[in-house]
mmCIF file of C-alpha atoms in Angstrom:
data_model
loop_
_atom_site.group_PDB
_atom_site.id
_atom_site.type_symbol
_atom_site.label_atom_id
_atom_site.label_comp_id
_atom_site.label_asym_id
_atom_site.label_seq_id
_atom_site.Cartn_x
_atom_site.Cartn_y
_atom_site.Cartn_z
ATOM 1 C CA ALA A 222 -6.232 -38.284 9.971
ATOM 2 C CA GLN A 223 -5.077 -37.379 6.502
ATOM 3 C CA SER A 224 -2.071 -38.902 4.776
ATOM 4 C CA VAL A 225 -0.195 -38.476 1.514
ATOM 5 C CA THR A 226 1.620 -41.051 -0.575
ATOM 6 C CA GLN A 227 4.105 -40.250 -3.285
ATOM 7 C CA PRO A 228 4.892 -43.655 -4.770
ATOM 8 C CA ASP A 229 7.937 -42.588 -6.745
ATOM 9 C CA ILE A 230 10.996 -41.770 -4.669
ATOM 10 C CA HIS A 231 13.161 -40.883 -7.645
ATOM 11 C CA ILE A 232 12.334 -40.131 -11.292
ATOM 12 C CA THR A 233 14.686 -39.392 -14.158
ATOM 13 C CA VAL A 234 13.462 -37.795 -17.380
ATOM 14 C CA SER A 235 15.168 -36.340 -20.400
ATOM 15 C CA GLU A 236 15.056 -32.624 -20.987
ATOM 16 C CA GLY A 237 12.080 -31.805 -23.185
ATOM 17 C CA ALA A 238 10.175 -34.920 -22.199
ATOM 18 C CA SER A 239 6.852 -34.821 -20.408
ATOM 19 C CA LEU A 240 6.586 -35.401 -16.684
ATOM 20 C CA GLU A 241 3.991 -36.784 -14.314
ATOM 21 C CA LEU A 242 4.564 -37.065 -10.578
ATOM 22 C CA ARG A 243 2.056 -39.089 -8.656
ATOM 23 C CA CYS A 244 0.327 -38.166 -5.429
ATOM 24 C CA ASN A 245 -2.383 -40.067 -3.607
ATOM 25 C CA TYR A 246 -4.061 -38.809 -0.494
ATOM 26 C CA SER A 247 -6.258 -40.218 2.197
ATOM 27 C CA TYR A 248 -8.880 -37.988 3.730
ATOM 28 C CA GLY A 249 -12.559 -38.403 4.486
ATOM 29 C CA ALA A 250 -13.728 -35.276 2.718
ATOM 30 C CA THR A 251 -12.482 -33.005 -0.037
ATOM 31 C CA PRO A 252 -9.056 -31.830 1.025
ATOM 32 C CA TYR A 253 -6.956 -28.848 0.246
ATOM 33 C CA LEU A 254 -4.075 -30.044 -1.963
ATOM 34 C CA PHE A 255 -0.708 -28.504 -2.677
ATOM 35 C CA TRP A 256 2.438 -29.159 -4.635
ATOM 36 C CA TYR A 257 5.688 -27.633 -3.417
ATOM 37 C CA VAL A 258 9.141 -27.749 -4.977
ATOM 38 C CA GLN A 259 12.426 -27.686 -3.079
ATOM 39 C CA SER A 260 15.781 -27.023 -4.699
ATOM 40 C CA PRO A 261 18.864 -28.356 -2.887
ATOM 41 C CA GLY A 262 19.560 -26.474 0.321
ATOM 42 C CA GLN A 263 16.514 -24.259 -0.104
ATOM 43 C CA GLY A 264 13.079 -23.854 1.403
ATOM 44 C CA LEU A 265 9.871 -24.991 -0.230
ATOM 45 C CA GLN A 266 8.189 -22.987 -2.983
ATOM 46 C CA LEU A 267 4.518 -23.361 -3.793
ATOM 47 C CA LEU A 268 3.872 -24.586 -7.346
ATOM 48 C CA LEU A 269 0.091 -24.776 -7.225
ATOM 49 C CA LYS A 270 -2.858 -25.550 -5.001
ATOM 50 C CA TYR A 271 -6.381 -26.898 -5.214
ATOM 51 C CA PHE A 272 -9.090 -25.627 -2.911
ATOM 52 C CA SER A 273 -12.290 -26.068 -4.932
ATOM 53 C CA GLY A 274 -13.775 -25.568 -8.378
ATOM 54 C CA ASP A 275 -12.002 -26.553 -11.557
ATOM 55 C CA THR A 276 -10.178 -29.809 -10.955
ATOM 56 C CA LEU A 277 -7.366 -28.911 -13.359
ATOM 57 C CA VAL A 278 -5.116 -26.394 -11.665
ATOM 58 C CA GLN A 279 -2.453 -24.316 -13.343
ATOM 59 C CA GLY A 280 0.653 -23.321 -11.465
ATOM 60 C CA ILE A 281 3.939 -21.565 -11.911
ATOM 61 C CA LYS A 282 6.781 -22.692 -14.173
ATOM 62 C CA GLY A 283 4.389 -24.420 -16.573
ATOM 63 C CA PHE A 284 3.167 -27.032 -14.089
ATOM 64 C CA GLU A 285 -0.392 -28.238 -13.752
ATOM 65 C CA ALA A 286 -2.148 -30.782 -11.568
ATOM 66 C CA GLU A 287 -5.464 -32.556 -11.766
ATOM 67 C CA PHE A 288 -7.606 -33.453 -8.773
ATOM 68 C CA LYS A 289 -9.380 -36.765 -9.265
ATOM 69 C CA ARG A 290 -11.724 -37.483 -6.423
ATOM 70 C CA SER A 291 -12.532 -41.007 -7.602
ATOM 71 C CA GLN A 292 -8.870 -41.938 -7.511
ATOM 72 C CA SER A 293 -7.894 -39.813 -4.491
ATOM 73 C CA SER A 294 -5.111 -38.423 -6.606
ATOM 74 C CA PHE A 295 -3.529 -35.081 -7.365
ATOM 75 C CA ASN A 296 -0.847 -35.778 -9.950
ATOM 76 C CA LEU A 297 1.540 -33.081 -11.101
ATOM 77 C CA ARG A 298 2.327 -32.724 -14.793
ATOM 78 C CA LYS A 299 4.505 -30.711 -17.094
ATOM 79 C CA PRO A 300 4.505 -31.149 -20.877
ATOM 80 C CA SER A 301 8.193 -30.362 -21.414
ATOM 81 C CA VAL A 302 10.757 -30.551 -18.641
ATOM 82 C CA HIS A 303 13.667 -28.121 -18.385
ATOM 83 C CA TRP A 304 16.998 -28.859 -16.720
ATOM 84 C CA SER A 305 16.145 -26.269 -14.058
ATOM 85 C CA ASP A 306 13.196 -28.406 -12.942
ATOM 86 C CA ALA A 307 15.549 -30.844 -11.256
ATOM 87 C CA ALA A 308 14.531 -30.694 -7.593
ATOM 88 C CA GLU A 309 12.509 -32.443 -4.909
ATOM 89 C CA TYR A 310 8.737 -32.246 -5.224
ATOM 90 C CA PHE A 311 6.377 -32.571 -2.296
ATOM 91 C CA CYS A 312 2.656 -33.112 -2.364
ATOM 92 C CA ALA A 313 0.758 -31.941 0.704
ATOM 93 C CA VAL A 314 -2.777 -32.160 2.003
ATOM 94 C CA GLY A 315 -4.638 -29.913 4.379
ATOM 95 C CA ALA A 316 -7.827 -30.823 6.177
ATOM 96 C CA ARG A 317 -10.955 -28.725 5.980
ATOM 97 C CA ASP A 318 -13.042 -27.852 8.977
ATOM 98 C CA THR A 319 -10.876 -29.501 11.592
ATOM 99 C CA GLY A 320 -9.223 -26.421 13.001
ATOM 100 C CA ARG A 321 -5.892 -28.009 12.328
ATOM 101 C CA ARG A 322 -3.691 -25.384 10.790
ATOM 102 C CA ALA A 323 -1.035 -27.699 9.422
ATOM 103 C CA LEU A 324 -0.266 -29.576 6.258
ATOM 104 C CA THR A 325 0.671 -33.216 5.922
ATOM 105 C CA PHE A 326 3.466 -33.739 3.422
ATOM 106 C CA GLY A 327 4.290 -36.754 1.326
ATOM 107 C CA SER A 328 7.804 -38.137 1.424
ATOM 108 C CA GLY A 329 8.765 -36.400 -1.799
ATOM 109 C CA THR A 330 9.867 -37.330 -5.302
ATOM 110 C CA ARG A 331 13.330 -36.383 -6.449
ATOM 111 C CA LEU A 332 13.404 -35.391 -10.110
ATOM 112 C CA GLN A 333 16.576 -35.729 -12.128
ATOM 113 C CA VAL A 334 16.725 -34.253 -15.634
ATOM 114 C CA GLN A 335 19.077 -35.704 -18.198
ATOM 115 C CA PRO A 336 20.458 -33.523 -21.004
ATOM 116 C CA ASP B 221 9.597 -7.906 -1.127
ATOM 117 C CA ALA B 222 7.558 -9.460 1.647
ATOM 118 C CA MET B 223 9.230 -12.626 2.744
ATOM 119 C CA VAL B 224 10.246 -15.158 5.375
ATOM 120 C CA ILE B 225 13.818 -14.814 6.594
ATOM 121 C CA GLN B 226 15.801 -17.346 8.543
ATOM 122 C CA ASN B 227 19.066 -16.728 10.324
ATOM 123 C CA PRO B 228 21.592 -18.118 10.270
ATOM 124 C CA ARG B 229 21.458 -20.222 7.111
ATOM 125 C CA TYR B 230 24.024 -22.604 8.576
ATOM 126 C CA GLN B 231 24.531 -23.294 12.260
ATOM 127 C CA VAL B 232 27.113 -25.546 13.869
ATOM 128 C CA THR B 233 26.786 -26.446 17.516
ATOM 129 C CA GLN B 234 28.280 -28.949 19.890
ATOM 130 C CA PHE B 235 26.506 -31.895 21.392
ATOM 131 C CA GLY B 236 24.495 -30.638 24.358
ATOM 132 C CA LYS B 237 25.139 -26.930 23.743
ATOM 133 C CA PRO B 238 21.923 -24.897 23.507
ATOM 134 C CA VAL B 239 21.211 -23.288 20.173
ATOM 135 C CA THR B 240 18.610 -20.815 18.919
ATOM 136 C CA LEU B 241 17.391 -20.464 15.370
ATOM 137 C CA SER B 242 15.621 -17.334 14.210
ATOM 138 C CA CYS B 243 12.765 -16.651 11.815
ATOM 139 C CA SER B 244 11.254 -13.343 10.849
ATOM 140 C CA GLN B 245 8.504 -12.396 8.430
ATOM 141 C CA THR B 246 7.357 -9.245 6.698
ATOM 142 C CA LEU B 247 4.064 -10.789 5.564
ATOM 143 C CA ASN B 248 2.197 -9.925 8.774
ATOM 144 C CA HIS B 249 0.799 -13.454 8.895
ATOM 145 C CA ASN B 250 -0.902 -14.750 12.004
ATOM 146 C CA VAL B 251 0.524 -18.250 11.879
ATOM 147 C CA MET B 252 4.177 -19.256 12.089
ATOM 148 C CA TYR B 253 5.404 -22.861 11.821
ATOM 149 C CA TRP B 254 8.610 -24.710 12.552
ATOM 150 C CA TYR B 255 9.415 -27.860 10.614
ATOM 151 C CA GLN B 256 12.306 -30.284 10.920
ATOM 152 C CA GLN B 257 13.477 -31.888 7.705
ATOM 153 C CA LYS B 258 16.057 -34.638 7.687
ATOM 154 C CA SER B 259 17.861 -35.702 4.576
ATOM 155 C CA SER B 260 15.572 -37.080 1.868
ATOM 156 C CA GLN B 261 12.531 -36.883 4.123
ATOM 157 C CA ALA B 262 9.369 -34.829 4.239
ATOM 158 C CA PRO B 263 9.210 -31.785 6.480
ATOM 159 C CA LYS B 264 7.940 -32.755 9.911
ATOM 160 C CA LEU B 265 5.930 -30.197 11.831
ATOM 161 C CA LEU B 266 7.321 -29.486 15.298
ATOM 162 C CA PHE B 267 4.895 -26.780 16.432
ATOM 163 C CA HIS B 268 3.153 -23.638 15.326
ATOM 164 C CA TYR B 269 1.900 -20.362 16.726
ATOM 165 C CA TYR B 270 -1.484 -18.941 15.872
ATOM 166 C CA ASP B 271 -0.856 -15.374 16.964
ATOM 167 C CA LYS B 272 0.340 -15.946 20.558
ATOM 168 C CA ASP B 273 -1.326 -19.325 20.895
ATOM 169 C CA PHE B 274 1.325 -22.069 20.935
ATOM 170 C CA ASN B 275 0.434 -25.466 19.443
ATOM 171 C CA ASN B 276 2.848 -28.305 20.028
ATOM 172 C CA GLU B 277 2.753 -31.511 17.998
ATOM 173 C CA ALA B 278 2.273 -34.555 20.184
ATOM 174 C CA ASP B 279 5.522 -36.198 19.150
ATOM 175 C CA THR B 280 7.779 -33.145 19.370
ATOM 176 C CA PRO B 281 10.530 -33.830 21.928
ATOM 177 C CA ASP B 282 10.681 -31.636 25.035
ATOM 178 C CA ASN B 283 14.160 -30.650 23.921
ATOM 179 C CA PHE B 284 12.548 -28.336 21.377
ATOM 180 C CA GLN B 285 11.001 -25.079 22.511
ATOM 181 C CA SER B 286 9.733 -22.010 20.730
ATOM 182 C CA ARG B 287 9.137 -18.358 21.437
ATOM 183 C CA ARG B 288 7.187 -15.733 19.534
ATOM 184 C CA PRO B 289 7.797 -12.342 21.119
ATOM 185 C CA ASN B 290 5.831 -10.463 18.454
ATOM 186 C CA THR B 291 4.072 -11.022 15.129
ATOM 187 C CA SER B 292 7.241 -10.761 13.096
ATOM 188 C CA PHE B 293 9.646 -13.025 14.953
ATOM 189 C CA CYS B 294 9.676 -16.629 16.026
ATOM 190 C CA PHE B 295 12.548 -18.578 17.579
ATOM 191 C CA LEU B 296 13.346 -22.255 17.826
ATOM 192 C CA ASP B 297 15.367 -23.227 20.882
ATOM 193 C CA ILE B 298 17.052 -26.603 21.133
ATOM 194 C CA ARG B 299 18.026 -27.005 24.754
ATOM 195 C CA SER B 300 20.464 -29.889 24.470
ATOM 196 C CA PRO B 301 21.093 -30.831 20.852
ATOM 197 C CA GLY B 302 21.863 -34.425 20.115
ATOM 198 C CA LEU B 303 23.413 -35.887 16.993
ATOM 199 C CA GLY B 304 19.938 -36.894 15.868
ATOM 200 C CA ASP B 305 18.829 -33.264 15.811
ATOM 201 C CA ALA B 306 21.078 -32.436 12.883
ATOM 202 C CA ALA B 307 18.673 -31.421 10.148
ATOM 203 C CA MET B 308 17.306 -28.582 8.082
ATOM 204 C CA TYR B 309 14.901 -26.444 10.078
ATOM 205 C CA LEU B 310 12.246 -24.678 8.059
ATOM 206 C CA CYS B 311 10.129 -21.778 9.175
ATOM 207 C CA ALA B 312 6.844 -21.091 7.406
ATOM 208 C CA THR B 313 3.992 -18.623 7.737
ATOM 209 C CA SER B 314 0.387 -18.496 6.648
ATOM 210 C CA PRO B 315 -2.301 -15.830 6.927
ATOM 211 C CA THR B 316 -4.747 -17.691 9.143
ATOM 212 C CA GLY B 317 -3.799 -21.350 9.004
ATOM 213 C CA ASP B 318 -6.883 -23.359 8.123
ATOM 214 C CA SER B 319 -4.887 -24.857 5.291
ATOM 215 C CA ASP B 320 -3.955 -21.544 3.736
ATOM 216 C CA THR B 321 -0.895 -21.589 1.563
ATOM 217 C CA GLN B 322 2.248 -21.740 3.662
ATOM 218 C CA TYR B 323 5.195 -19.558 2.754
ATOM 219 C CA PHE B 324 8.573 -21.021 3.583
ATOM 220 C CA GLY B 325 11.875 -19.487 4.486
ATOM 221 C CA PRO B 326 15.127 -20.826 3.026
ATOM 222 C CA GLY B 327 15.860 -22.929 6.100
ATOM 223 C CA THR B 328 18.700 -23.260 8.597
ATOM 224 C CA ARG B 329 20.983 -26.251 8.251
ATOM 225 C CA LEU B 330 21.988 -27.398 11.738
ATOM 226 C CA THR B 331 25.102 -29.479 12.274
ATOM 227 C CA VAL B 332 25.772 -31.063 15.667
ATOM 228 C CA LEU B 333 29.359 -32.050 16.408
#
């Protein structure tokens, strides 16, 4: 079964600073990978996803993520953080070819942005 | 705009009093999911429908039931809510499952008194 680890529970960065949120997955083959963002009291919004092809994926709001098979990682990055980026970020993995139509989510990383 | 709608956004119920949460979608997606999310935790899948085919997660308590009368609507029924069932309940849809992107509604925050 697949699993996702987000090692950082809480991260604080200054506005304008760069950001990297870590995500490690466990799965026997190449997975589908997602990053979602959740603002307080809201549902989850898809930031970006990796299915195949180019390992550097561009998403909305200036986010990008890089799939590194050798490290089983899919870290999320943003070169310059805005105060509105403060939210909870979830990495998720989906399994190929298993017929399982569900995602496995990591436990999330809460991002705080300082002025 | 096509979207996933959840009603109500906030629901208060009493311990043991049945409650129903509603989800509707205008995306015409085949798959609809219900997740439970407790504070500062990841969403936990309760069950999903692929069209009319119901798929229950192994660890979902019997207290939780679901109905999907048509493509657009899906309901979550909690037969006898306990204090531990207080959570955010998220509905999501996807075109065919198979690890498609899931589209989430805004959630219903359930309080159990």
